CSV table of C-alpha atoms and ligand atoms in Angstrom, one decimal:
chain,number,residue,atom,x,y,z
A,1,MET,CA,0.0,0.0,0.0
A,2,ALA,CA,1.2,3.5,-0.8
A,3,VAL,CA,2.7,5.5,2.1
A,4,THR,CA,0.8,8.6,3.2
A,5,ARG,CA,3.3,11.3,3.8
A,6,ALA,CA,1.9,14.6,5.3
A,7,PHE,CA,3.4,18.1,5.6
A,8,PHE,CA,2.9,20.4,8.6
A,9,ILE,CA,4.6,23.8,8.9
A,10,GLY,CA,5.0,26.0,12.0
A,11,ARG,CA,7.3,28.6,13.4
A,12,PHE,CA,7.4,26.8,16.8
A,13,GLN,CA,8.3,29.9,18.7
A,14,PRO,CA,8.2,27.8,20.9
A,15,CYS,CA,6.8,24.3,20.2
A,16,HIS,CA,3.8,24.1,22.6
A,17,LEU,CA,1.1,21.8,23.7
A,18,GLY,CA,-1.3,23.0,20.9
A,19,HIS,CA,1.2,21.8,18.3
A,20,MET,CA,1.5,18.5,20.2
A,21,GLU,CA,-2.2,17.9,20.0
A,22,VAL,CA,-2.1,18.5,16.2
A,23,PHE,CA,0.9,16.2,15.9
A,24,ARG,CA,-1.0,13.5,17.8
A,25,LYS,CA,-3.9,13.8,15.4
A,26,ILE,CA,-1.7,13.7,12.3
A,27,LEU,CA,0.4,10.8,13.5
A,28,GLY,CA,-2.7,8.8,14.1
A,29,GLU,CA,-3.7,9.3,10.5
A,30,VAL,CA,-0.6,9.1,8.3
A,31,ASP,CA,2.5,6.9,7.8
A,32,GLU,CA,5.2,9.6,7.6
A,33,LEU,CA,5.3,13.3,8.7
A,34,ILE,CA,7.4,16.1,7.3
A,35,VAL,CA,7.6,19.1,9.8
A,36,GLY,CA,8.7,22.4,8.2
A,37,VAL,CA,10.3,24.8,10.7
A,38,GLY,CA,9.2,28.0,9.1
A,39,SER,CA,10.7,31.5,9.1
A,40,ALA,CA,14.0,29.6,9.6
A,41,GLN,CA,16.0,32.8,9.0
A,42,GLU,CA,14.4,34.5,12.0
A,43,SER,CA,15.8,34.5,15.6
A,44,HIS,CA,16.5,36.9,18.4
A,45,THR,CA,13.4,38.9,18.1
A,46,VAL,CA,10.4,39.0,20.4
A,47,GLU,CA,8.2,37.3,17.8
A,48,ASN,CA,10.9,34.8,16.8
A,49,PRO,CA,13.3,34.4,19.7
A,50,PHE,CA,14.6,30.9,18.9
A,51,THR,CA,16.9,29.9,16.0
A,52,ALA,CA,15.9,27.3,13.5
A,53,GLY,CA,18.4,24.9,15.1
A,54,GLU,CA,16.9,25.4,18.6
A,55,ARG,CA,13.4,24.9,17.2
A,56,ILE,CA,14.5,21.7,15.4
A,57,LEU,CA,15.7,20.4,18.7
A,58,MET,CA,12.4,21.2,20.4
A,59,VAL,CA,10.3,19.6,17.8
A,60,SER,CA,12.5,16.5,17.4
A,61,ARG,CA,12.7,15.8,21.1
A,62,ALA,CA,8.9,16.4,21.6
A,63,LEU,CA,8.0,14.2,18.6
A,64,ASP,CA,10.3,11.4,19.8
A,65,GLU,CA,8.6,11.5,23.2
A,66,LEU,CA,5.1,11.7,21.7
A,67,LEU,CA,5.7,8.7,19.4
A,68,GLU,CA,6.9,6.6,22.3
A,69,LYS,CA,3.8,7.5,24.3
A,70,MET,CA,1.5,6.7,21.4
A,71,LEU,CA,3.2,3.4,20.8
A,72,GLU,CA,3.0,2.5,24.5
A,73,SER,CA,-0.7,3.4,24.7
A,74,GLY,CA,-1.6,1.5,21.5
A,75,GLU,CA,-2.7,4.7,19.7
A,76,ILE,CA,-0.3,3.7,16.9
A,77,ASP,CA,0.9,0.2,16.1
A,78,LYS,CA,4.2,1.1,14.4
A,79,MET,CA,6.9,3.8,14.5
A,80,LYS,CA,6.4,6.7,12.1
A,81,LYS,CA,9.1,8.2,9.9
A,82,LEU,CA,9.8,11.9,10.6
A,83,TYR,CA,11.6,14.6,8.6
A,84,ILE,CA,12.2,18.0,10.2
A,85,ILE,CA,13.3,20.6,7.7
A,86,PRO,CA,14.1,24.3,8.2
A,87,LEU,CA,12.4,26.5,5.6
A,88,GLU,CA,13.2,30.1,5.1
A,89,ASP,CA,10.5,32.6,4.1
A,90,ILE,CA,10.4,33.9,0.6
A,91,TYR,CA,8.7,37.2,0.2
A,92,ARG,CA,6.4,36.1,-2.7
A,93,ASN,CA,3.4,34.2,-1.5
A,94,SER,CA,2.4,33.2,-5.0
A,95,LEU,CA,5.7,31.2,-5.3
A,96,TRP,CA,5.8,29.8,-1.8
A,97,VAL,CA,4.2,26.4,-2.4
A,98,SER,CA,6.8,25.7,-5.1
A,99,HIS,CA,9.6,26.8,-2.8
A,100,VAL,CA,8.3,24.4,-0.1
A,101,MET,CA,8.0,21.5,-2.5
A,102,SER,CA,11.5,22.0,-3.8
A,103,MET,CA,12.9,21.7,-0.3
A,104,VAL,CA,11.0,18.8,1.3
A,105,PRO,CA,10.2,15.2,0.3
A,106,PRO,CA,7.1,14.7,-1.7
A,107,PHE,CA,3.8,14.7,0.2
A,108,SER,CA,0.2,14.1,-0.5
A,109,VAL,CA,-1.6,16.0,2.2
A,110,VAL,CA,-1.0,19.2,4.2
A,111,TYR,CA,-2.3,19.7,7.7
A,112,SER,CA,-2.7,23.3,8.8
A,113,ASN,CA,-4.9,25.7,10.8
A,114,ASN,CA,-3.1,28.8,9.4
A,115,PRO,CA,-5.5,30.5,6.9
A,116,LEU,CA,-2.7,31.7,4.6
A,117,VAL,CA,-1.0,28.3,4.5
A,118,ILE,CA,-4.4,26.7,3.8
A,119,ARG,CA,-5.2,29.1,1.0
A,120,LEU,CA,-1.8,28.9,-0.7
A,121,PHE,CA,-1.8,25.0,-0.8
A,122,ARG,CA,-5.5,24.8,-1.8
A,123,GLU,CA,-4.8,27.2,-4.7
A,124,ALA,CA,-2.0,24.9,-5.8
A,125,GLY,CA,-4.4,21.9,-5.8
A,126,VAL,CA,-3.0,20.2,-2.7
A,127,THR,CA,-5.3,18.5,-0.2
A,128,VAL,CA,-5.4,20.3,3.1
A,129,ARG,CA,-6.8,19.0,6.3
A,130,SER,CA,-7.4,21.2,9.4
A,131,THR,CA,-7.8,20.1,13.0
A,132,LYS,CA,-9.7,21.7,15.8
A,133,LEU,CA,-7.9,24.4,17.7
A,134,TYR,CA,-6.8,23.2,21.1
A,135,ARG,CA,-7.1,25.7,24.0
A,136,ARG,CA,-6.2,28.3,21.5
A,137,PHE,CA,-6.0,31.2,24.0
A,138,GLU,CA,-3.4,29.5,26.2
A,139,TYR,CA,-1.7,27.3,23.6
A,140,GLN,CA,-0.3,30.0,21.4
A,141,GLY,CA,3.2,31.2,20.9
A,142,THR,CA,2.4,34.9,21.5
A,143,GLU,CA,0.9,34.2,24.9
A,144,ILE,CA,3.7,31.8,25.9
A,145,ARG,CA,6.3,34.4,24.9
A,146,ARG,CA,4.4,37.1,26.8
A,147,LYS,CA,4.5,34.9,29.9
A,148,MET,CA,8.3,34.4,29.6
A,149,ILE,CA,8.8,38.2,29.3
A,150,GLU,CA,6.5,39.0,32.2
A,151,GLY,CA,8.0,36.3,34.5
A,152,GLU,CA,4.7,34.3,34.6
A,153,ASP,CA,4.5,30.5,34.5
A,154,TRP,CA,5.1,29.4,30.9
A,155,LYS,CA,6.3,25.8,31.5
A,156,ASN,CA,2.8,24.4,31.8
A,157,TYR,CA,2.1,25.2,28.2
A,158,VAL,CA,5.0,23.4,26.5
A,159,PRO,CA,6.2,19.7,26.8
A,160,ASP,CA,8.8,19.2,29.5
A,161,CYS,CA,11.5,18.4,27.0
A,162,VAL,CA,10.9,21.7,25.2
A,163,ALA,CA,11.2,23.6,28.5
A,164,GLU,CA,14.5,21.8,29.0
A,165,VAL,CA,15.8,23.0,25.5
A,166,ILE,CA,14.6,26.6,26.3
A,167,GLU,CA,16.5,26.5,29.6
A,168,GLU,CA,19.6,24.9,28.0
A,169,VAL,CA,19.8,27.9,25.5
A,170,LYS,CA,18.9,30.5,28.2
A,171,GLY,CA,15.9,31.3,26.1
A,172,VAL,CA,14.0,33.2,28.8
A,173,GLU,CA,16.9,35.5,29.5
A,174,ARG,CA,17.2,36.1,25.7
A,175,ILE,CA,13.6,37.0,25.2
A,176,ARG,CA,13.6,39.3,28.2
A,177,ASP,CA,16.8,41.0,27.0
A,178,ILE,CA,15.4,41.5,23.6
A,179,ALA,CA,12.1,42.9,25.1
A,180,ASN,CA,14.3,45.0,27.4
A,181,ARG,CA,12.6,44.0,30.7
A,182,ASP,CA,13.9,43.3,34.1
A,183,VAL,CA,13.0,39.9,35.6
B,1,NAD,P1,2.8,28.5,14.4
B,1,NAD,O1,3.9,27.8,15.1
B,1,NAD,O2,2.2,29.7,15.0
B,1,NAD,O3,1.6,27.4,14.1
B,1,NAD,C1,1.8,26.3,13.4
B,1,NAD,C2,0.5,25.6,13.1
B,1,NAD,O4,-0.1,25.1,14.3
B,1,NAD,C3,-0.6,26.5,12.4
B,1,NAD,O5,-1.3,25.7,11.5
B,1,NAD,C4,-1.4,26.9,13.6
B,1,NAD,O6,-2.7,27.2,13.2
B,1,NAD,C5,-1.4,25.6,14.4
B,1,NAD,N1,-1.7,25.8,15.9
B,1,NAD,C6,-1.0,26.7,16.7
B,1,NAD,N2,-1.6,26.6,17.9
B,1,NAD,C7,-2.6,25.7,17.9
B,1,NAD,C8,-3.6,25.2,18.8
B,1,NAD,N3,-3.6,25.6,20.1
B,1,NAD,N4,-4.4,24.3,18.4
B,1,NAD,C9,-4.4,23.8,17.1
B,1,NAD,N5,-3.5,24.3,16.1
B,1,NAD,C10,-2.6,25.2,16.5
B,1,NAD,O7,3.4,28.8,13.0
B,1,NAD,P2,2.8,29.6,11.7
B,1,NAD,O8,3.1,31.1,11.8
B,1,NAD,O9,1.4,29.2,11.4
B,1,NAD,O10,3.8,29.0,10.6
B,1,NAD,C11,3.6,29.2,9.3
B,1,NAD,C12,4.9,29.4,8.6
B,1,NAD,O11,4.8,29.4,7.2
B,1,NAD,C13,5.6,30.7,9.0
B,1,NAD,O12,7.0,30.5,9.2
B,1,NAD,C14,5.4,31.6,7.8
B,1,NAD,O13,6.4,32.6,7.6
B,1,NAD,C15,5.5,30.5,6.7
B,1,NAD,N6,4.9,31.0,5.4
B,1,NAD,C16,5.8,31.6,4.6
B,1,NAD,C17,5.3,32.2,3.4
B,1,NAD,C18,6.3,32.9,2.5
B,1,NAD,O14,7.5,32.8,2.8
B,1,NAD,N7,5.9,33.6,1.5
B,1,NAD,C19,4.0,32.1,3.1
B,1,NAD,C20,3.1,31.4,4.0
B,1,NAD,C21,3.6,30.8,5.2
């Protein structure tokens, strides 16, 4: 039987529990998953504090843990192949889908809840599936970064292994420095 390979793109600034719910859903439905780490050229800003390499580490550790849990619980019956690929933005939306396709393995379906991403892939004739939004107010990058800056609890909104990566790279100090706030 043909392998179903799906594509999902995010900025993962940082990778959070909303992304993990979407991953769980996708991994229950497809054989292989390509994760694009978008805006790969961006880092060290309040909107995009983490480098592409740091975000790859977050996504890769979080997905390894998730797959193990899903196997243990019987949600999936075999390991899934993952590809994590950094993708820089191009400032021409009309050409973006071709850019993505030239950089990642072939795929037959895209998962996204981002309206622009959905629109661009649908216009290119690619099948797009959306998932529900999981606790969207709390599970969103902007809110988690705000909590980091304001010294509020942010760790409850990301997988433990992602919090470890953020601590390893002194991510909270970085985002506070950039936002120019005292602790
Ligand atoms: P993101 O990390 O904010 O979100 C990634 C995905 O997860 C999105 O589909 C989002 O809707 C979904 N999501 C987030 N929180 C969720 C929750 N709580 N429940 C369910 N789903 C949730 O990343 P993003 O900004 O959407 O990433 C899109 C990337 O594509 C960006 O890097 C963008 O620059 C890139 N892009 C580039 C171009 C271009 O270069 N011209 C064009 C389109 C998109």
